[in-house]
């Protein structure tokens, strides 16, 4: 039987999301942003954070796959849905749910750079540091967590648990 151990409450998440949004709004004051969410895991985080931002933002999504049905990265990243907006000479903010090996994010940053944006920064709700293989700069981090497989608030295990309002450690 798998067990869910609470890690971050709804209140913890909402407070942190609000303060990240304020930090981002201050840094980009007077500018506009293209916010790019990484499907599917970041859909709830993105929806929450953009509603607390005071800078104008256009929104787009990419879909990247690296896990298959496993809880460990396969190491191979595939882009299965690209951006649809033109980001040339735009300030881009990637919104990601969780960074584990860093391979997904490193791949995405490199991919977006080919469109010649003005800047690319990264906002991740969770930075899971234990399994980092590729160093990637994370400009805005919600929470730093040592290890564990987390589900809820958009995060899944085999497509389950995304709708949970809080974040839990899934003990298989
Ligand atoms: P990375 O390429 O290893 O950094 O993996 C990043 C992607 O794997 C994230 O976008 C997540 O979708 C997924 N992932 C990594 N760790 C977890 C986790 O603990 N729970 C759910 N998904 C995860
Ligand atoms: Mg995922």
Short mmCIF file of N, CA and C in Angstrom, two decimals, residues 45-135:
data_model
loop_
_atom_site.label_atom_id
_atom_site.label_comp_id
_atom_site.label_asym_id
_atom_site.label_seq_id
_atom_site.Cartn_x
_atom_site.Cartn_y
_atom_site.Cartn_z
N UNK A 45 0.46 25.63 -10.29
CA UNK A 45 1.41 26.65 -9.81
C UNK A 45 1.35 27.88 -10.72
N UNK A 46 1.36 27.67 -12.02
CA UNK A 46 1.32 28.80 -12.96
C UNK A 46 0.01 29.58 -12.79
N UNK A 47 -1.08 28.85 -12.72
CA UNK A 47 -2.39 29.52 -12.59
C UNK A 47 -2.43 30.37 -11.32
N UNK A 48 -1.84 29.88 -10.24
CA UNK A 48 -1.85 30.63 -8.99
C UNK A 48 -0.88 31.81 -9.03
N UNK A 49 0.32 31.59 -9.54
CA UNK A 49 1.34 32.66 -9.46
C UNK A 49 0.99 33.84 -10.37
N UNK A 50 0.48 33.58 -11.57
CA UNK A 50 0.19 34.72 -12.47
C UNK A 50 -0.93 35.60 -11.92
N UNK A 51 -1.80 35.01 -11.09
CA UNK A 51 -2.89 35.82 -10.54
C UNK A 51 -2.43 36.73 -9.41
N UNK A 52 -1.18 36.53 -8.93
CA UNK A 52 -0.64 37.43 -7.91
C UNK A 52 0.42 38.36 -8.49
N UNK A 53 0.70 38.26 -9.79
CA UNK A 53 1.72 39.12 -10.40
C UNK A 53 1.10 40.42 -10.88
N UNK A 54 1.84 41.53 -10.71
CA UNK A 54 1.28 42.80 -11.14
C UNK A 54 1.89 43.29 -12.45
N UNK A 55 2.79 42.50 -13.05
CA UNK A 55 3.30 42.88 -14.37
C UNK A 55 2.49 42.13 -15.44
N UNK A 56 2.29 42.79 -16.60
CA UNK A 56 1.52 42.11 -17.64
C UNK A 56 2.26 40.87 -18.15
N UNK A 57 1.53 39.80 -18.33
CA UNK A 57 2.17 38.55 -18.77
C UNK A 57 1.34 37.86 -19.86
N UNK A 58 2.06 37.42 -20.90
CA UNK A 58 1.45 36.51 -21.86
C UNK A 58 1.82 35.11 -21.40
N UNK A 59 0.96 34.16 -21.71
CA UNK A 59 1.18 32.81 -21.17
C UNK A 59 1.24 31.77 -22.28
N UNK A 60 2.22 30.91 -22.17
CA UNK A 60 2.34 29.80 -23.12
C UNK A 60 2.77 28.56 -22.36
N UNK A 61 2.76 27.43 -23.05
CA UNK A 61 3.13 26.17 -22.40
C UNK A 61 4.02 25.35 -23.30
N UNK A 62 4.88 24.57 -22.69
CA UNK A 62 5.58 23.51 -23.42
C UNK A 62 5.27 22.21 -22.68
N UNK A 63 5.47 21.13 -23.39
CA UNK A 63 5.31 19.84 -22.74
C UNK A 63 6.59 19.07 -22.98
N UNK A 64 7.18 18.62 -21.89
CA UNK A 64 8.42 17.86 -21.97
C UNK A 64 8.22 16.55 -21.25
N UNK A 65 8.79 15.51 -21.77
CA UNK A 65 8.64 14.22 -21.12
C UNK A 65 10.00 13.61 -20.89
N UNK A 66 10.20 13.12 -19.67
CA UNK A 66 11.45 12.41 -19.42
C UNK A 66 11.24 11.20 -18.53
N UNK A 67 10.08 11.14 -17.89
CA UNK A 67 9.91 10.12 -16.86
C UNK A 67 9.24 8.84 -17.33
N UNK A 68 8.38 8.90 -18.33
CA UNK A 68 7.56 7.73 -18.64
C UNK A 68 6.71 7.43 -17.42
N UNK A 69 6.59 6.18 -17.07
CA UNK A 69 5.74 5.82 -15.93
C UNK A 69 6.58 5.51 -14.69
N UNK A 70 7.81 6.00 -14.68
CA UNK A 70 8.70 5.70 -13.57
C UNK A 70 8.76 6.89 -12.60
N UNK A 71 9.33 6.71 -11.44
CA UNK A 71 9.52 7.85 -10.53
C UNK A 71 10.94 8.38 -10.61
N UNK A 72 11.72 7.89 -11.55
CA UNK A 72 13.08 8.37 -11.75
C UNK A 72 13.25 8.79 -13.20
N UNK A 73 13.99 9.89 -13.44
CA UNK A 73 14.16 10.38 -14.81
C UNK A 73 14.86 9.33 -15.66
N UNK A 74 14.36 9.20 -16.92
CA UNK A 74 15.00 8.25 -17.84
C UNK A 74 16.30 8.84 -18.38
N UNK A 75 16.48 10.17 -18.13
CA UNK A 75 17.69 10.82 -18.60
C UNK A 75 17.53 11.39 -20.00
N UNK A 76 16.50 10.96 -20.70
CA UNK A 76 16.26 11.48 -22.06
C UNK A 76 15.07 12.42 -22.03
N UNK A 77 15.29 13.66 -22.49
CA UNK A 77 14.20 14.63 -22.48
C UNK A 77 13.66 14.78 -23.91
N UNK A 78 12.34 14.76 -24.03
CA UNK A 78 11.70 14.94 -25.33
C UNK A 78 10.76 16.13 -25.25
N UNK A 79 10.77 16.98 -26.29
CA UNK A 79 9.82 18.08 -26.36
C UNK A 79 8.61 17.56 -27.14
N UNK A 80 7.47 17.49 -26.48
CA UNK A 80 6.30 16.94 -27.18
C UNK A 80 5.30 18.04 -27.55
N UNK A 81 5.49 19.24 -27.00
CA UNK A 81 4.70 20.41 -27.43
C UNK A 81 5.56 21.64 -27.27
N UNK A 82 5.71 22.39 -28.36
CA UNK A 82 6.58 23.58 -28.35
C UNK A 82 5.76 24.84 -28.01
N UNK A 83 6.46 25.96 -27.81
CA UNK A 83 5.77 27.24 -27.59
C UNK A 83 5.04 27.66 -28.87
N UNK A 84 4.01 28.48 -28.69
CA UNK A 84 3.26 28.99 -29.83
C UNK A 84 3.42 30.49 -29.98
N UNK A 85 3.83 31.18 -28.91
CA UNK A 85 4.05 32.63 -28.97
C UNK A 85 5.45 32.92 -29.52
N UNK A 86 5.60 34.12 -30.06
CA UNK A 86 6.91 34.58 -30.52
C UNK A 86 7.64 35.20 -29.32
N UNK A 87 8.78 34.63 -28.94
CA UNK A 87 9.49 35.15 -27.76
C UNK A 87 10.74 35.94 -28.13
N UNK A 88 10.93 36.20 -29.42
CA UNK A 88 12.10 36.95 -29.87
C UNK A 88 12.12 38.32 -29.18
N UNK A 89 13.25 38.64 -28.55
CA UNK A 89 13.43 39.90 -27.83
C UNK A 89 12.44 40.13 -26.69
N UNK A 90 11.92 39.05 -26.14
CA UNK A 90 11.00 39.15 -25.00
C UNK A 90 11.69 38.63 -23.74
N UNK A 91 11.22 39.12 -22.58
CA UNK A 91 11.67 38.58 -21.31
C UNK A 91 10.81 37.35 -20.99
N UNK A 92 11.50 36.23 -20.84
CA UNK A 92 10.80 34.96 -20.65
C UNK A 92 11.01 34.45 -19.22
N UNK A 93 9.94 33.98 -18.62
CA UNK A 93 10.04 33.33 -17.31
C UNK A 93 9.47 31.92 -17.42
N UNK A 94 10.33 30.94 -17.21
CA UNK A 94 9.88 29.54 -17.21
C UNK A 94 9.29 29.23 -15.84
N UNK A 95 8.11 28.63 -15.83
CA UNK A 95 7.51 28.22 -14.56
C UNK A 95 7.45 26.69 -14.54
N UNK A 96 8.17 26.13 -13.59
CA UNK A 96 8.33 24.68 -13.51
C UNK A 96 7.87 24.20 -12.14
N UNK A 97 7.33 23.00 -12.08
CA UNK A 97 6.86 22.49 -10.79
C UNK A 97 8.01 22.10 -9.87
N UNK A 98 8.90 21.23 -10.40
CA UNK A 98 9.95 20.68 -9.54
C UNK A 98 11.19 20.38 -10.37
N UNK A 99 12.34 20.66 -9.80
CA UNK A 99 13.60 20.35 -10.49
C UNK A 99 14.28 19.22 -9.75
N UNK A 100 14.60 18.18 -10.48
CA UNK A 100 15.19 16.99 -9.85
C UNK A 100 16.61 16.83 -10.40
N UNK A 101 16.79 16.10 -11.49
CA UNK A 101 18.13 15.95 -12.08
C UNK A 101 18.61 17.26 -12.70
N UNK A 102 17.67 18.10 -13.14
CA UNK A 102 18.01 19.35 -13.81
C UNK A 102 18.04 19.19 -15.33
N UNK A 103 17.90 17.97 -15.80
CA UNK A 103 18.02 17.71 -17.24
C UNK A 103 16.91 18.36 -18.05
N UNK A 104 15.68 18.30 -17.53
CA UNK A 104 14.53 18.88 -18.24
C UNK A 104 14.73 20.38 -18.42
N UNK A 105 15.08 21.04 -17.33
CA UNK A 105 15.23 22.49 -17.35
C UNK A 105 16.40 22.93 -18.23
N UNK A 106 17.52 22.23 -18.14
CA UNK A 106 18.69 22.56 -18.94
C UNK A 106 18.34 22.45 -20.43
N UNK A 107 17.61 21.41 -20.78
CA UNK A 107 17.17 21.20 -22.15
C UNK A 107 16.25 22.34 -22.60
N UNK A 108 15.31 22.71 -21.73
CA UNK A 108 14.33 23.74 -22.09
C UNK A 108 14.99 25.11 -22.25
N UNK A 109 15.89 25.47 -21.34
CA UNK A 109 16.55 26.78 -21.42
C UNK A 109 17.32 26.86 -22.73
N UNK A 110 18.04 25.81 -23.05
CA UNK A 110 18.82 25.78 -24.29
C UNK A 110 17.90 25.89 -25.52
N UNK A 111 16.77 25.19 -25.46
CA UNK A 111 15.81 25.23 -26.56
C UNK A 111 15.24 26.64 -26.75
N UNK A 112 14.85 27.28 -25.64
CA UNK A 112 14.24 28.61 -25.74
C UNK A 112 15.25 29.66 -26.22
N UNK A 113 16.52 29.48 -25.87
CA UNK A 113 17.56 30.42 -26.31
C UNK A 113 17.64 30.48 -27.84
N UNK A 114 17.27 29.41 -28.52
CA UNK A 114 17.36 29.40 -29.99
C UNK A 114 16.37 30.38 -30.63
N UNK A 115 15.36 30.84 -29.86
CA UNK A 115 14.40 31.81 -30.40
C UNK A 115 14.85 33.26 -30.16
N UNK A 116 16.06 33.42 -29.60
CA UNK A 116 16.62 34.75 -29.31
C UNK A 116 15.76 35.66 -28.44
N UNK A 117 15.36 35.16 -27.28
CA UNK A 117 14.64 36.03 -26.34
C UNK A 117 15.61 37.04 -25.72
N UNK A 118 15.05 38.09 -25.10
CA UNK A 118 15.89 39.08 -24.43
C UNK A 118 16.52 38.47 -23.18
N UNK A 119 15.73 37.72 -22.44
CA UNK A 119 16.23 37.05 -21.23
C UNK A 119 15.39 35.81 -20.96
N UNK A 120 16.01 34.87 -20.27
CA UNK A 120 15.27 33.68 -19.82
C UNK A 120 15.60 33.45 -18.35
N UNK A 121 14.57 33.49 -17.51
CA UNK A 121 14.77 33.18 -16.09
C UNK A 121 13.86 32.00 -15.72
N UNK A 122 14.15 31.43 -14.56
CA UNK A 122 13.44 30.23 -14.14
C UNK A 122 12.81 30.41 -12.76
N UNK A 123 11.56 30.03 -12.66
CA UNK A 123 10.88 30.00 -11.37
C UNK A 123 10.41 28.58 -11.13
N UNK A 124 10.88 27.97 -10.05
CA UNK A 124 10.49 26.59 -9.75
C UNK A 124 9.85 26.54 -8.37
N UNK A 125 8.74 25.87 -8.26
CA UNK A 125 8.09 25.76 -6.95
C UNK A 125 8.98 24.98 -5.99
N UNK A 126 9.55 23.87 -6.47
CA UNK A 126 10.39 23.05 -5.60
C UNK A 126 11.72 22.73 -6.26
N UNK A 127 12.77 22.93 -5.50
CA UNK A 127 14.10 22.54 -5.94
C UNK A 127 14.50 21.33 -5.10
N UNK A 128 14.53 20.18 -5.78
CA UNK A 128 14.88 18.93 -5.07
C UNK A 128 16.35 18.67 -5.37
N UNK A 129 17.19 18.85 -4.38
CA UNK A 129 18.62 18.96 -4.66
C UNK A 129 19.38 17.64 -4.70
N UNK A 130 18.81 16.63 -4.12
CA UNK A 130 19.54 15.36 -3.93
C UNK A 130 20.08 14.73 -5.22
N UNK A 131 19.28 14.75 -6.30
CA UNK A 131 19.68 14.03 -7.51
C UNK A 131 20.18 14.91 -8.66
N UNK A 132 20.59 16.16 -8.34
CA UNK A 132 20.98 17.07 -9.40
C UNK A 132 22.17 16.52 -10.20
N UNK A 133 21.99 16.46 -11.51
CA UNK A 133 23.07 15.99 -12.40
C UNK A 133 23.61 17.13 -13.23
N UNK A 134 22.69 18.06 -13.56
CA UNK A 134 23.06 19.17 -14.42
C UNK A 134 22.81 20.46 -13.67
N UNK A 135 23.83 21.29 -13.52
CA UNK A 135 23.66 22.56 -12.82
C UNK A 135 22.82 23.51 -13.67
#
